[in-house]
PDB file of C-alpha atoms and ligand atoms in Angstrom:
ATOM      1  CA  MET A   1     -23.127  16.539 -49.047  1.00  0.00           C
ATOM      2  CA  GLN A   2     -24.842  19.140 -46.899  1.00  0.00           C
ATOM      3  CA  LYS A   3     -28.119  17.879 -45.552  1.00  0.00           C
ATOM      4  CA  PHE A   4     -30.731  19.490 -43.386  1.00  0.00           C
ATOM      5  CA  MET A   5     -33.937  17.995 -42.105  1.00  0.00           C
ATOM      6  CA  ARG A   6     -37.388  19.376 -42.783  1.00  0.00           C
ATOM      7  CA  PHE A   7     -40.555  18.092 -41.102  1.00  0.00           C
ATOM      8  CA  PRO A   8     -43.334  16.468 -43.110  1.00  0.00           C
ATOM      9  CA  ASN A   9     -44.477  18.465 -46.099  1.00  0.00           C
ATOM     10  CA  TRP A  10     -41.330  20.554 -46.013  1.00  0.00           C
ATOM     11  CA  LYS A  11     -42.304  22.415 -42.908  1.00  0.00           C
ATOM     12  CA  PRO A  12     -39.238  23.827 -41.191  1.00  0.00           C
ATOM     13  CA  LYS A  13     -40.805  24.045 -37.759  1.00  0.00           C
ATOM     14  CA  ALA A  14     -42.579  21.743 -35.416  1.00  0.00           C
ATOM     15  CA  MET A  15     -44.570  22.182 -32.156  1.00  0.00           C
ATOM     16  CA  THR A  16     -45.568  19.730 -29.469  1.00  0.00           C
ATOM     17  CA  LEU A  17     -47.197  19.993 -25.966  1.00  0.00           C
ATOM     18  CA  SER A  18     -46.691  17.829 -22.965  1.00  0.00           C
ATOM     19  CA  TYR A  19     -49.148  17.755 -20.129  1.00  0.00           C
ATOM     20  CA  ASP A  20     -48.961  15.664 -17.055  1.00  0.00           C
ATOM     21  CA  ASP A  21     -50.927  13.798 -14.488  1.00  0.00           C
ATOM     22  CA  ALA A  22     -54.256  13.112 -16.533  1.00  0.00           C
ATOM     23  CA  VAL A  23     -56.239  15.403 -14.508  1.00  0.00           C
ATOM     24  CA  ILE A  24     -59.939  16.223 -15.493  1.00  0.00           C
ATOM     25  CA  PHE A  25     -59.016  19.641 -17.089  1.00  0.00           C
ATOM     26  CA  ASP A  26     -57.092  17.896 -19.765  1.00  0.00           C
ATOM     27  CA  GLU A  27     -60.588  17.756 -21.529  1.00  0.00           C
ATOM     28  CA  LYS A  28     -60.816  21.504 -21.606  1.00  0.00           C
ATOM     29  CA  LEU A  29     -57.219  21.824 -22.755  1.00  0.00           C
ATOM     30  CA  ILE A  30     -57.572  19.278 -25.503  1.00  0.00           C
ATOM     31  CA  GLY A  31     -60.770  21.145 -26.709  1.00  0.00           C
ATOM     32  CA  ILE A  32     -58.604  24.204 -27.107  1.00  0.00           C
ATOM     33  CA  MET A  33     -55.780  22.443 -28.738  1.00  0.00           C
ATOM     34  CA  GLN A  34     -58.141  20.784 -31.098  1.00  0.00           C
ATOM     35  CA  LYS A  35     -59.805  23.944 -32.074  1.00  0.00           C
ATOM     36  CA  TYR A  36     -56.399  25.312 -33.283  1.00  0.00           C
ATOM     37  CA  GLY A  37     -54.920  22.158 -34.640  1.00  0.00           C
ATOM     38  CA  LEU A  38     -52.278  21.691 -31.943  1.00  0.00           C
ATOM     39  CA  LYS A  39     -51.105  18.202 -30.944  1.00  0.00           C
ATOM     40  CA  GLY A  40     -49.414  16.705 -27.795  1.00  0.00           C
ATOM     41  CA  THR A  41     -48.641  14.060 -25.422  1.00  0.00           C
ATOM     42  CA  PHE A  42     -50.476  13.362 -22.052  1.00  0.00           C
ATOM     43  CA  ASN A  43     -48.306  11.654 -19.418  1.00  0.00           C
ATOM     44  CA  VAL A  44     -50.399   9.431 -17.314  1.00  0.00           C
ATOM     45  CA  ASN A  45     -49.779   7.620 -13.999  1.00  0.00           C
ATOM     46  CA  GLY A  46     -50.966   4.022 -14.808  1.00  0.00           C
ATOM     47  CA  GLY A  47     -51.878   3.320 -11.132  1.00  0.00           C
ATOM     48  CA  MET A  48     -53.842   6.602 -10.522  1.00  0.00           C
ATOM     49  CA  MET A  49     -56.623   6.515 -13.219  1.00  0.00           C
ATOM     50  CA  SER A  50     -59.369   6.757 -10.848  1.00  0.00           C
ATOM     51  CA  ASP A  51     -61.443   9.518  -9.404  1.00  0.00           C
ATOM     52  CA  LYS A  52     -60.497   8.364  -5.941  1.00  0.00           C
ATOM     53  CA  PHE A  53     -57.392  10.434  -6.457  1.00  0.00           C
ATOM     54  CA  TYR A  54     -57.817  14.225  -6.412  1.00  0.00           C
ATOM     55  CA  ARG A  55     -58.975  15.667  -9.907  1.00  0.00           C
ATOM     56  CA  ARG A  56     -57.762  12.534 -11.747  1.00  0.00           C
ATOM     57  CA  MET A  57     -59.706  11.028 -14.659  1.00  0.00           C
ATOM     58  CA  ASP A  58     -60.862   7.427 -14.413  1.00  0.00           C
ATOM     59  CA  GLU A  59     -59.778   4.939 -16.950  1.00  0.00           C
ATOM     60  CA  THR A  60     -62.831   5.076 -19.210  1.00  0.00           C
ATOM     61  CA  THR A  61     -62.893   8.896 -19.424  1.00  0.00           C
ATOM     62  CA  ALA A  62     -59.177   9.008 -20.065  1.00  0.00           C
ATOM     63  CA  LEU A  63     -59.347   6.227 -22.838  1.00  0.00           C
ATOM     64  CA  LYS A  64     -62.233   8.006 -24.533  1.00  0.00           C
ATOM     65  CA  LEU A  65     -60.722  11.485 -24.339  1.00  0.00           C
ATOM     66  CA  TYR A  66     -57.247  10.681 -25.683  1.00  0.00           C
ATOM     67  CA  LYS A  67     -58.176   8.240 -28.285  1.00  0.00           C
ATOM     68  CA  GLU A  68     -60.982  10.482 -29.656  1.00  0.00           C
ATOM     69  CA  PHE A  69     -58.693  13.458 -30.183  1.00  0.00           C
ATOM     70  CA  ARG A  70     -55.664  11.301 -31.157  1.00  0.00           C
ATOM     71  CA  MET A  71     -53.399  12.624 -28.455  1.00  0.00           C
ATOM     72  CA  GLU A  72     -50.428  10.357 -27.361  1.00  0.00           C
ATOM     73  CA  VAL A  73     -50.603   8.795 -23.955  1.00  0.00           C
ATOM     74  CA  ALA A  74     -47.186   8.360 -22.315  1.00  0.00           C
ATOM     75  CA  MET A  75     -45.729   7.225 -19.103  1.00  0.00           C
ATOM     76  CA  HIS A  76     -45.389   9.224 -15.931  1.00  0.00           C
ATOM     77  CA  GLY A  77     -44.595   6.461 -13.259  1.00  0.00           C
ATOM     78  CA  TYR A  78     -47.256   3.845 -11.912  1.00  0.00           C
ATOM     79  CA  GLY A  79     -47.960   5.871  -8.666  1.00  0.00           C
ATOM     80  CA  HIS A  80     -46.228   9.149  -9.269  1.00  0.00           C
ATOM     81  CA  ALA A  81     -43.414   7.984  -6.918  1.00  0.00           C
ATOM     82  CA  PHE A  82     -40.545  10.312  -5.774  1.00  0.00           C
ATOM     83  CA  LEU A  83     -37.667   8.222  -7.085  1.00  0.00           C
ATOM     84  CA  GLY A  84     -34.808  10.330  -5.772  1.00  0.00           C
ATOM     85  CA  GLY A  85     -32.631   8.012  -3.698  1.00  0.00           C
ATOM     86  CA  CYS A  86     -34.823   4.960  -4.403  1.00  0.00           C
ATOM     87  CA  THR A  87     -33.364   1.415  -4.985  1.00  0.00           C
ATOM     88  CA  GLY A  88     -33.079  -0.203  -8.428  1.00  0.00           C
ATOM     89  CA  ALA A  89     -36.021  -2.302  -7.706  1.00  0.00           C
ATOM     90  CA  ASP A  90     -38.296   0.539  -6.802  1.00  0.00           C
ATOM     91  CA  ILE A  91     -37.256   2.277 -10.104  1.00  0.00           C
ATOM     92  CA  ILE A  92     -37.959  -0.874 -12.225  1.00  0.00           C
ATOM     93  CA  LYS A  93     -41.175  -1.528 -10.449  1.00  0.00           C
ATOM     94  CA  GLU A  94     -42.454   2.130 -10.924  1.00  0.00           C
ATOM     95  CA  TYR A  95     -41.848   2.111 -14.621  1.00  0.00           C
ATOM     96  CA  TYR A  96     -42.447  -1.581 -15.581  1.00  0.00           C
ATOM     97  CA  GLU A  97     -45.918  -1.541 -13.893  1.00  0.00           C
ATOM     98  CA  ASP A  98     -46.781   1.732 -15.527  1.00  0.00           C
ATOM     99  CA  LYS A  99     -45.908   0.505 -18.926  1.00  0.00           C
ATOM    100  CA  VAL A 100     -47.867  -2.599 -18.503  1.00  0.00           C
ATOM    101  CA  LYS A 101     -50.908  -0.928 -17.104  1.00  0.00           C
ATOM    102  CA  LEU A 102     -50.906   1.909 -19.786  1.00  0.00           C
ATOM    103  CA  GLU A 103     -50.312  -0.569 -22.765  1.00  0.00           C
ATOM    104  CA  GLU A 104     -53.167  -2.747 -21.352  1.00  0.00           C
ATOM    105  CA  THR A 105     -55.626   0.125 -21.054  1.00  0.00           C
ATOM    106  CA  PHE A 106     -54.746   2.212 -24.191  1.00  0.00           C
ATOM    107  CA  GLY A 107     -53.887  -0.660 -26.398  1.00  0.00           C
ATOM    108  CA  GLU A 108     -50.633   0.860 -27.660  1.00  0.00           C
ATOM    109  CA  ILE A 109     -46.919   0.440 -27.052  1.00  0.00           C
ATOM    110  CA  MET A 110     -45.669   3.188 -24.779  1.00  0.00           C
ATOM    111  CA  ARG A 111     -42.891   5.088 -26.386  1.00  0.00           C
ATOM    112  CA  GLY A 112     -41.858   7.690 -23.864  1.00  0.00           C
ATOM    113  CA  GLY A 113     -43.069   9.882 -21.175  1.00  0.00           C
ATOM    114  CA  ALA A 114     -42.187  12.496 -18.495  1.00  0.00           C
ATOM    115  CA  TYR A 115     -40.320  12.273 -15.266  1.00  0.00           C
ATOM    116  CA  ALA A 116     -42.511  12.563 -12.154  1.00  0.00           C
ATOM    117  CA  PHE A 117     -41.268  15.518 -10.098  1.00  0.00           C
ATOM    118  CA  GLY A 118     -38.791  15.924 -12.881  1.00  0.00           C
ATOM    119  CA  ILE A 119     -36.561  13.374 -11.042  1.00  0.00           C
ATOM    120  CA  TYR A 120     -33.978  11.375 -13.139  1.00  0.00           C
ATOM    121  CA  ASN A 121     -30.478   9.960 -12.938  1.00  0.00           C
ATOM    122  CA  ASP A 122     -28.360   7.483 -14.952  1.00  0.00           C
ATOM    123  CA  GLU A 123     -30.023   4.571 -13.150  1.00  0.00           C
ATOM    124  CA  ILE A 124     -33.547   5.573 -13.947  1.00  0.00           C
ATOM    125  CA  VAL A 125     -32.604   6.483 -17.621  1.00  0.00           C
ATOM    126  CA  ASN A 126     -31.108   2.856 -17.865  1.00  0.00           C
ATOM    127  CA  VAL A 127     -34.301   1.343 -16.771  1.00  0.00           C
ATOM    128  CA  LEU A 128     -36.246   3.202 -19.275  1.00  0.00           C
ATOM    129  CA  LYS A 129     -33.742   2.158 -22.012  1.00  0.00           C
ATOM    130  CA  THR A 130     -34.085  -1.330 -21.017  1.00  0.00           C
ATOM    131  CA  LEU A 131     -37.834  -1.164 -21.154  1.00  0.00           C
ATOM    132  CA  GLY A 132     -37.398   0.002 -24.726  1.00  0.00           C
ATOM    133  CA  VAL A 133     -38.686   3.531 -24.135  1.00  0.00           C
ATOM    134  CA  GLY A 134     -37.326   6.033 -26.705  1.00  0.00           C
ATOM    135  CA  TYR A 135     -37.800   9.503 -25.115  1.00  0.00           C
ATOM    136  CA  PHE A 136     -38.489  11.037 -21.729  1.00  0.00           C
ATOM    137  CA  ARG A 137     -38.964  14.630 -20.778  1.00  0.00           C
ATOM    138  CA  THR A 138     -37.352  16.574 -18.008  1.00  0.00           C
ATOM    139  CA  THR A 139     -38.612  19.691 -16.357  1.00  0.00           C
ATOM    140  CA  GLU A 140     -35.309  21.727 -17.131  1.00  0.00           C
ATOM    141  CA  CYS A 141     -36.170  24.170 -19.781  1.00  0.00           C
ATOM    142  CA  SER A 142     -33.887  24.862 -22.657  1.00  0.00           C
ATOM    143  CA  GLY A 143     -35.366  28.232 -23.559  1.00  0.00           C
ATOM    144  CA  ASN A 144     -34.504  27.556 -27.196  1.00  0.00           C
ATOM    145  CA  PHE A 145     -35.877  25.736 -30.181  1.00  0.00           C
ATOM    146  CA  GLU A 146     -33.304  22.865 -30.728  1.00  0.00           C
ATOM    147  CA  LEU A 147     -34.125  19.274 -31.142  1.00  0.00           C
ATOM    148  CA  PRO A 148     -32.983  17.341 -28.179  1.00  0.00           C
ATOM    149  CA  ALA A 149     -29.289  16.038 -28.110  1.00  0.00           C
ATOM    150  CA  ASP A 150     -30.433  13.278 -25.630  1.00  0.00           C
ATOM    151  CA  TRP A 151     -33.986  11.954 -26.147  1.00  0.00           C
ATOM    152  CA  LEU A 152     -34.055  10.380 -22.634  1.00  0.00           C
ATOM    153  CA  ARG A 153     -33.230  13.787 -21.127  1.00  0.00           C
ATOM    154  CA  TRP A 154     -35.390  15.743 -23.488  1.00  0.00           C
ATOM    155  CA  GLN A 155     -35.551  19.404 -22.347  1.00  0.00           C
ATOM    156  CA  PRO A 156     -38.745  21.298 -23.123  1.00  0.00           C
ATOM    157  CA  THR A 157     -38.504  24.904 -24.449  1.00  0.00           C
ATOM    158  CA  CYS A 158     -40.512  26.292 -21.535  1.00  0.00           C
ATOM    159  CA  ARG A 159     -43.444  25.776 -19.204  1.00  0.00           C
ATOM    160  CA  HIS A 160     -46.725  27.614 -20.199  1.00  0.00           C
ATOM    161  CA  ALA A 161     -46.315  29.583 -16.929  1.00  0.00           C
ATOM    162  CA  ALA A 162     -42.889  31.009 -17.964  1.00  0.00           C
ATOM    163  CA  ALA A 163     -42.858  34.784 -17.733  1.00  0.00           C
ATOM    164  CA  ASN A 164     -41.223  34.940 -21.143  1.00  0.00           C
ATOM    165  CA  LEU A 165     -43.789  32.517 -22.875  1.00  0.00           C
ATOM    166  CA  PHE A 166     -45.075  35.102 -25.526  1.00  0.00           C
ATOM    167  CA  GLU A 167     -41.589  36.354 -26.100  1.00  0.00           C
ATOM    168  CA  LEU A 168     -40.337  32.936 -26.845  1.00  0.00           C
ATOM    169  CA  LEU A 169     -43.504  32.223 -29.000  1.00  0.00           C
ATOM    170  CA  ASP A 170     -42.808  35.406 -30.991  1.00  0.00           C
ATOM    171  CA  SER A 171     -39.286  34.627 -31.695  1.00  0.00           C
ATOM    172  CA  PHE A 172     -40.198  30.981 -32.707  1.00  0.00           C
ATOM    173  CA  LEU A 173     -42.876  32.346 -35.106  1.00  0.00           C
ATOM    174  CA  ALA A 174     -40.419  34.858 -36.532  1.00  0.00           C
ATOM    175  CA  GLU A 175     -37.814  32.255 -37.411  1.00  0.00           C
ATOM    176  CA  SER A 176     -37.749  31.310 -40.910  1.00  0.00           C
ATOM    177  CA  PRO A 177     -35.168  28.609 -41.452  1.00  0.00           C
ATOM    178  CA  ASP A 178     -36.263  28.321 -45.151  1.00  0.00           C
ATOM    179  CA  LYS A 179     -34.883  31.827 -46.017  1.00  0.00           C
ATOM    180  CA  SER A 180     -31.580  30.018 -46.272  1.00  0.00           C
ATOM    181  CA  TYR A 181     -31.476  26.459 -47.427  1.00  0.00           C
ATOM    182  CA  ASN A 182     -28.889  25.477 -44.801  1.00  0.00           C
ATOM    183  CA  ALA A 183     -30.738  26.202 -41.623  1.00  0.00           C
ATOM    184  CA  LYS A 184     -31.609  23.682 -38.943  1.00  0.00           C
ATOM    185  CA  PRO A 185     -35.254  22.876 -38.352  1.00  0.00           C
ATOM    186  CA  ARG A 186     -36.785  24.295 -35.217  1.00  0.00           C
ATOM    187  CA  LEU A 187     -39.136  22.832 -32.499  1.00  0.00           C
ATOM    188  CA  PHE A 188     -41.234  24.635 -29.846  1.00  0.00           C
ATOM    189  CA  TYR A 189     -41.867  22.208 -26.924  1.00  0.00           C
ATOM    190  CA  LEU A 190     -44.408  23.534 -24.267  1.00  0.00           C
ATOM    191  CA  PHE A 191     -45.141  21.663 -21.051  1.00  0.00           C
ATOM    192  CA  GLY A 192     -47.243  22.003 -17.907  1.00  0.00           C
ATOM    193  CA  HIS A 193     -50.404  20.746 -16.079  1.00  0.00           C
ATOM    194  CA  SER A 194     -53.865  21.561 -17.141  1.00  0.00           C
ATOM    195  CA  TYR A 195     -54.891  22.180 -13.548  1.00  0.00           C
ATOM    196  CA  GLU A 196     -52.633  25.273 -13.475  1.00  0.00           C
ATOM    197  CA  PHE A 197     -55.039  26.937 -15.937  1.00  0.00           C
ATOM    198  CA  GLU A 198     -58.005  26.246 -13.586  1.00  0.00           C
ATOM    199  CA  ASP A 199     -56.120  27.199 -10.307  1.00  0.00           C
ATOM    200  CA  ASN A 200     -54.774  30.431 -11.845  1.00  0.00           C
ATOM    201  CA  ASP A 201     -57.828  31.241 -13.711  1.00  0.00           C
ATOM    202  CA  ASN A 202     -55.742  31.823 -16.833  1.00  0.00           C
ATOM    203  CA  TRP A 203     -57.255  29.581 -19.548  1.00  0.00           C
ATOM    204  CA  GLU A 204     -56.913  32.586 -21.928  1.00  0.00           C
ATOM    205  CA  ARG A 205     -53.189  32.125 -21.723  1.00  0.00           C
ATOM    206  CA  ILE A 206     -53.173  28.853 -23.567  1.00  0.00           C
ATOM    207  CA  GLU A 207     -56.039  29.847 -25.959  1.00  0.00           C
ATOM    208  CA  ARG A 208     -54.064  32.915 -26.932  1.00  0.00           C
ATOM    209  CA  PHE A 209     -50.918  30.758 -27.503  1.00  0.00           C
ATOM    210  CA  CYS A 210     -52.739  28.356 -29.646  1.00  0.00           C
ATOM    211  CA  ALA A 211     -54.542  31.066 -31.639  1.00  0.00           C
ATOM    212  CA  LYS A 212     -51.427  33.001 -32.377  1.00  0.00           C
ATOM    213  CA  THR A 213     -49.624  29.814 -33.460  1.00  0.00           C
ATOM    214  CA  ALA A 214     -52.522  28.718 -35.697  1.00  0.00           C
ATOM    215  CA  GLN A 215     -51.993  31.847 -37.831  1.00  0.00           C
ATOM    216  CA  TYR A 216     -48.727  30.279 -39.221  1.00  0.00           C
ATOM    217  CA  ASN A 217     -48.874  27.348 -41.589  1.00  0.00           C
ATOM    218  CA  ASP A 218     -45.103  26.478 -41.542  1.00  0.00           C
ATOM    219  CA  ILE A 219     -45.397  24.510 -38.488  1.00  0.00           C
ATOM    220  CA  TRP A 220     -45.836  20.729 -37.971  1.00  0.00           C
ATOM    221  CA  HIS A 221     -48.131  20.033 -35.030  1.00  0.00           C
ATOM    222  CA  ALA A 222     -47.243  16.672 -33.688  1.00  0.00           C
ATOM    223  CA  THR A 223     -47.039  14.486 -30.610  1.00  0.00           C
ATOM    224  CA  ASN A 224     -43.718  13.728 -28.739  1.00  0.00           C
ATOM    225  CA  ALA A 225     -43.524  10.207 -30.224  1.00  0.00           C
ATOM    226  CA  GLU A 226     -44.362  11.523 -33.814  1.00  0.00           C
ATOM    227  CA  ILE A 227     -41.534  13.903 -33.628  1.00  0.00           C
ATOM    228  CA  TYR A 228     -39.168  11.280 -32.043  1.00  0.00           C
ATOM    229  CA  ASP A 229     -39.916   8.739 -34.819  1.00  0.00           C
ATOM    230  CA  TYR A 230     -39.564  11.189 -37.469  1.00  0.00           C
ATOM    231  CA  VAL A 231     -36.168  12.357 -36.440  1.00  0.00           C
ATOM    232  CA  GLN A 232     -35.038   8.651 -35.974  1.00  0.00           C
ATOM    233  CA  ALA A 233     -36.102   7.972 -39.527  1.00  0.00           C
ATOM    234  CA  TYR A 234     -34.099  11.015 -40.757  1.00  0.00           C
ATOM    235  CA  ASP A 235     -30.951   9.992 -38.666  1.00  0.00           C
ATOM    236  CA  ASN A 236     -31.211   6.494 -40.057  1.00  0.00           C
ATOM    237  CA  LEU A 237     -31.107   7.591 -43.785  1.00  0.00           C
ATOM    238  CA  ILE A 238     -28.221   5.847 -45.609  1.00  0.00           C
ATOM    239  CA  PHE A 239     -26.554   7.810 -48.468  1.00  0.00           C
ATOM    240  CA  SER A 240     -24.419   6.302 -51.333  1.00  0.00           C
ATOM    241  CA  ALA A 241     -20.834   7.336 -51.485  1.00  0.00           C
ATOM    242  CA  ALA A 242     -21.513   9.104 -54.917  1.00  0.00           C
ATOM    243  CA  GLY A 243     -24.289  11.031 -53.229  1.00  0.00           C
ATOM    244  CA  ASP A 244     -26.794   9.854 -56.019  1.00  0.00           C
ATOM    245  CA  LYS A 245     -28.957   7.607 -53.867  1.00  0.00           C
ATOM    246  CA  VAL A 246     -30.603   7.688 -50.464  1.00  0.00           C
ATOM    247  CA  LEU A 247     -32.044   4.462 -48.605  1.00  0.00           C
ATOM    248  CA  ASN A 248     -34.890   5.178 -46.166  1.00  0.00           C
ATOM    249  CA  ASN A 249     -35.651   1.918 -44.251  1.00  0.00           C
ATOM    250  CA  SER A 250     -38.293   3.514 -42.138  1.00  0.00           C
ATOM    251  CA  ALA A 251     -41.990   3.469 -42.578  1.00  0.00           C
ATOM    252  CA  THR A 252     -42.235   7.242 -42.934  1.00  0.00           C
ATOM    253  CA  ASP A 253     -41.326   9.537 -45.833  1.00  0.00           C
ATOM    254  CA  VAL A 254     -38.582  11.896 -44.969  1.00  0.00           C
ATOM    255  CA  TYR A 255     -38.115  15.420 -46.217  1.00  0.00           C
ATOM    256  CA  LEU A 256     -34.781  17.132 -46.458  1.00  0.00           C
ATOM    257  CA  TRP A 257     -32.631  19.631 -48.164  1.00  0.00           C
ATOM    258  CA  LEU A 258     -29.639  18.091 -49.695  1.00  0.00           C
ATOM    259  CA  ASN A 259     -27.011  20.108 -51.500  1.00  0.00           C
ATOM    260  CA  LYS A 260     -29.260  23.057 -51.817  1.00  0.00           C
ATOM    261  CA  ARG A 261     -32.066  20.795 -53.213  1.00  0.00           C
ATOM    262  CA  LYS A 262     -35.260  19.411 -51.812  1.00  0.00           C
ATOM    263  CA  VAL A 263     -35.149  15.544 -51.728  1.00  0.00           C
ATOM    264  CA  LEU A 264     -38.085  13.365 -50.638  1.00  0.00           C
ATOM    265  CA  ALA A 265     -36.805  10.103 -49.478  1.00  0.00           C
ATOM    266  CA  ARG A 266     -39.862   7.881 -49.641  1.00  0.00           C
ATOM    267  CA  ALA A 267     -40.493   5.300 -46.814  1.00  0.00           C
ATOM    268  CA  ASN A 268     -39.090   1.808 -47.428  1.00  0.00           C
ATOM    269  CA  SER A 269     -37.364   2.799 -50.649  1.00  0.00           C
ATOM    270  CA  VAL A 270     -34.127   3.923 -52.423  1.00  0.00           C
ATOM    271  CA  THR A 271     -34.611   7.384 -53.899  1.00  0.00           C
ATOM    272  CA  GLU A 272     -32.453   8.622 -56.781  1.00  0.00           C
ATOM    273  CA  ILE A 273     -30.966  12.076 -56.076  1.00  0.00           C
ATOM    274  CA  GLU A 274     -30.832  14.238 -59.215  1.00  0.00           C
TER     275      GLU A 274
HETATM  276 ZN1   ZN B   1     -46.597  14.736 -12.359  1.00  0.00          ZN
END
């Protein structure tokens, strides 16, 4: 059986944003994202949610902002420590304390995050795995629209500051996986810091990016964790040997092309394939 994942409501493409450090300019960024229907994940340092830190949001403001607009809050290290060359204990402390603090503040289980300074190694990845974290973003850009091969070393497509940002966006928007039933889904993953727009006085860059994207309706706009969960649900589908049934044990409906036909594998059900 040939199978190809589609995002919810058969959308062949997805987009997600990832912004770090929970600075005060996230409010303006979220306003723009909201206006055009984009979604994303905000990577917060649990120990730095205070206006004592330069340009950071305090806990109350952060809680209100991210909750109100249903953006995902994710980990970024308790104190934004530079973990290169650090001991195992430092690594454990930095991420354990971050997870505890963010979960207590936001009332949700932390599912992923982004590496502070883009620093990671096998030891750091193992600590995150042990903490039950599913995905973490690096700062190494892929320049493509593939889903990650390794969720704990998730490479974004590009930074918003990339010189070829709009070229990449144009080629993403021009992709039409559904022209052929057997094409892989596509993902555009953008990252950065909202203070860069302020410092470079180029808010129009993200406004243009969002406005252009919003003209297309074949894109699923989701947070990092929503994409992660959805792909896990797809990867965990179980097919009968005869190819006439599919079991979806997850809590989410899964959309796919199977032998040139559309199949909707309902959550927590066995679906008969005609
Ligand atoms: Zn950072």
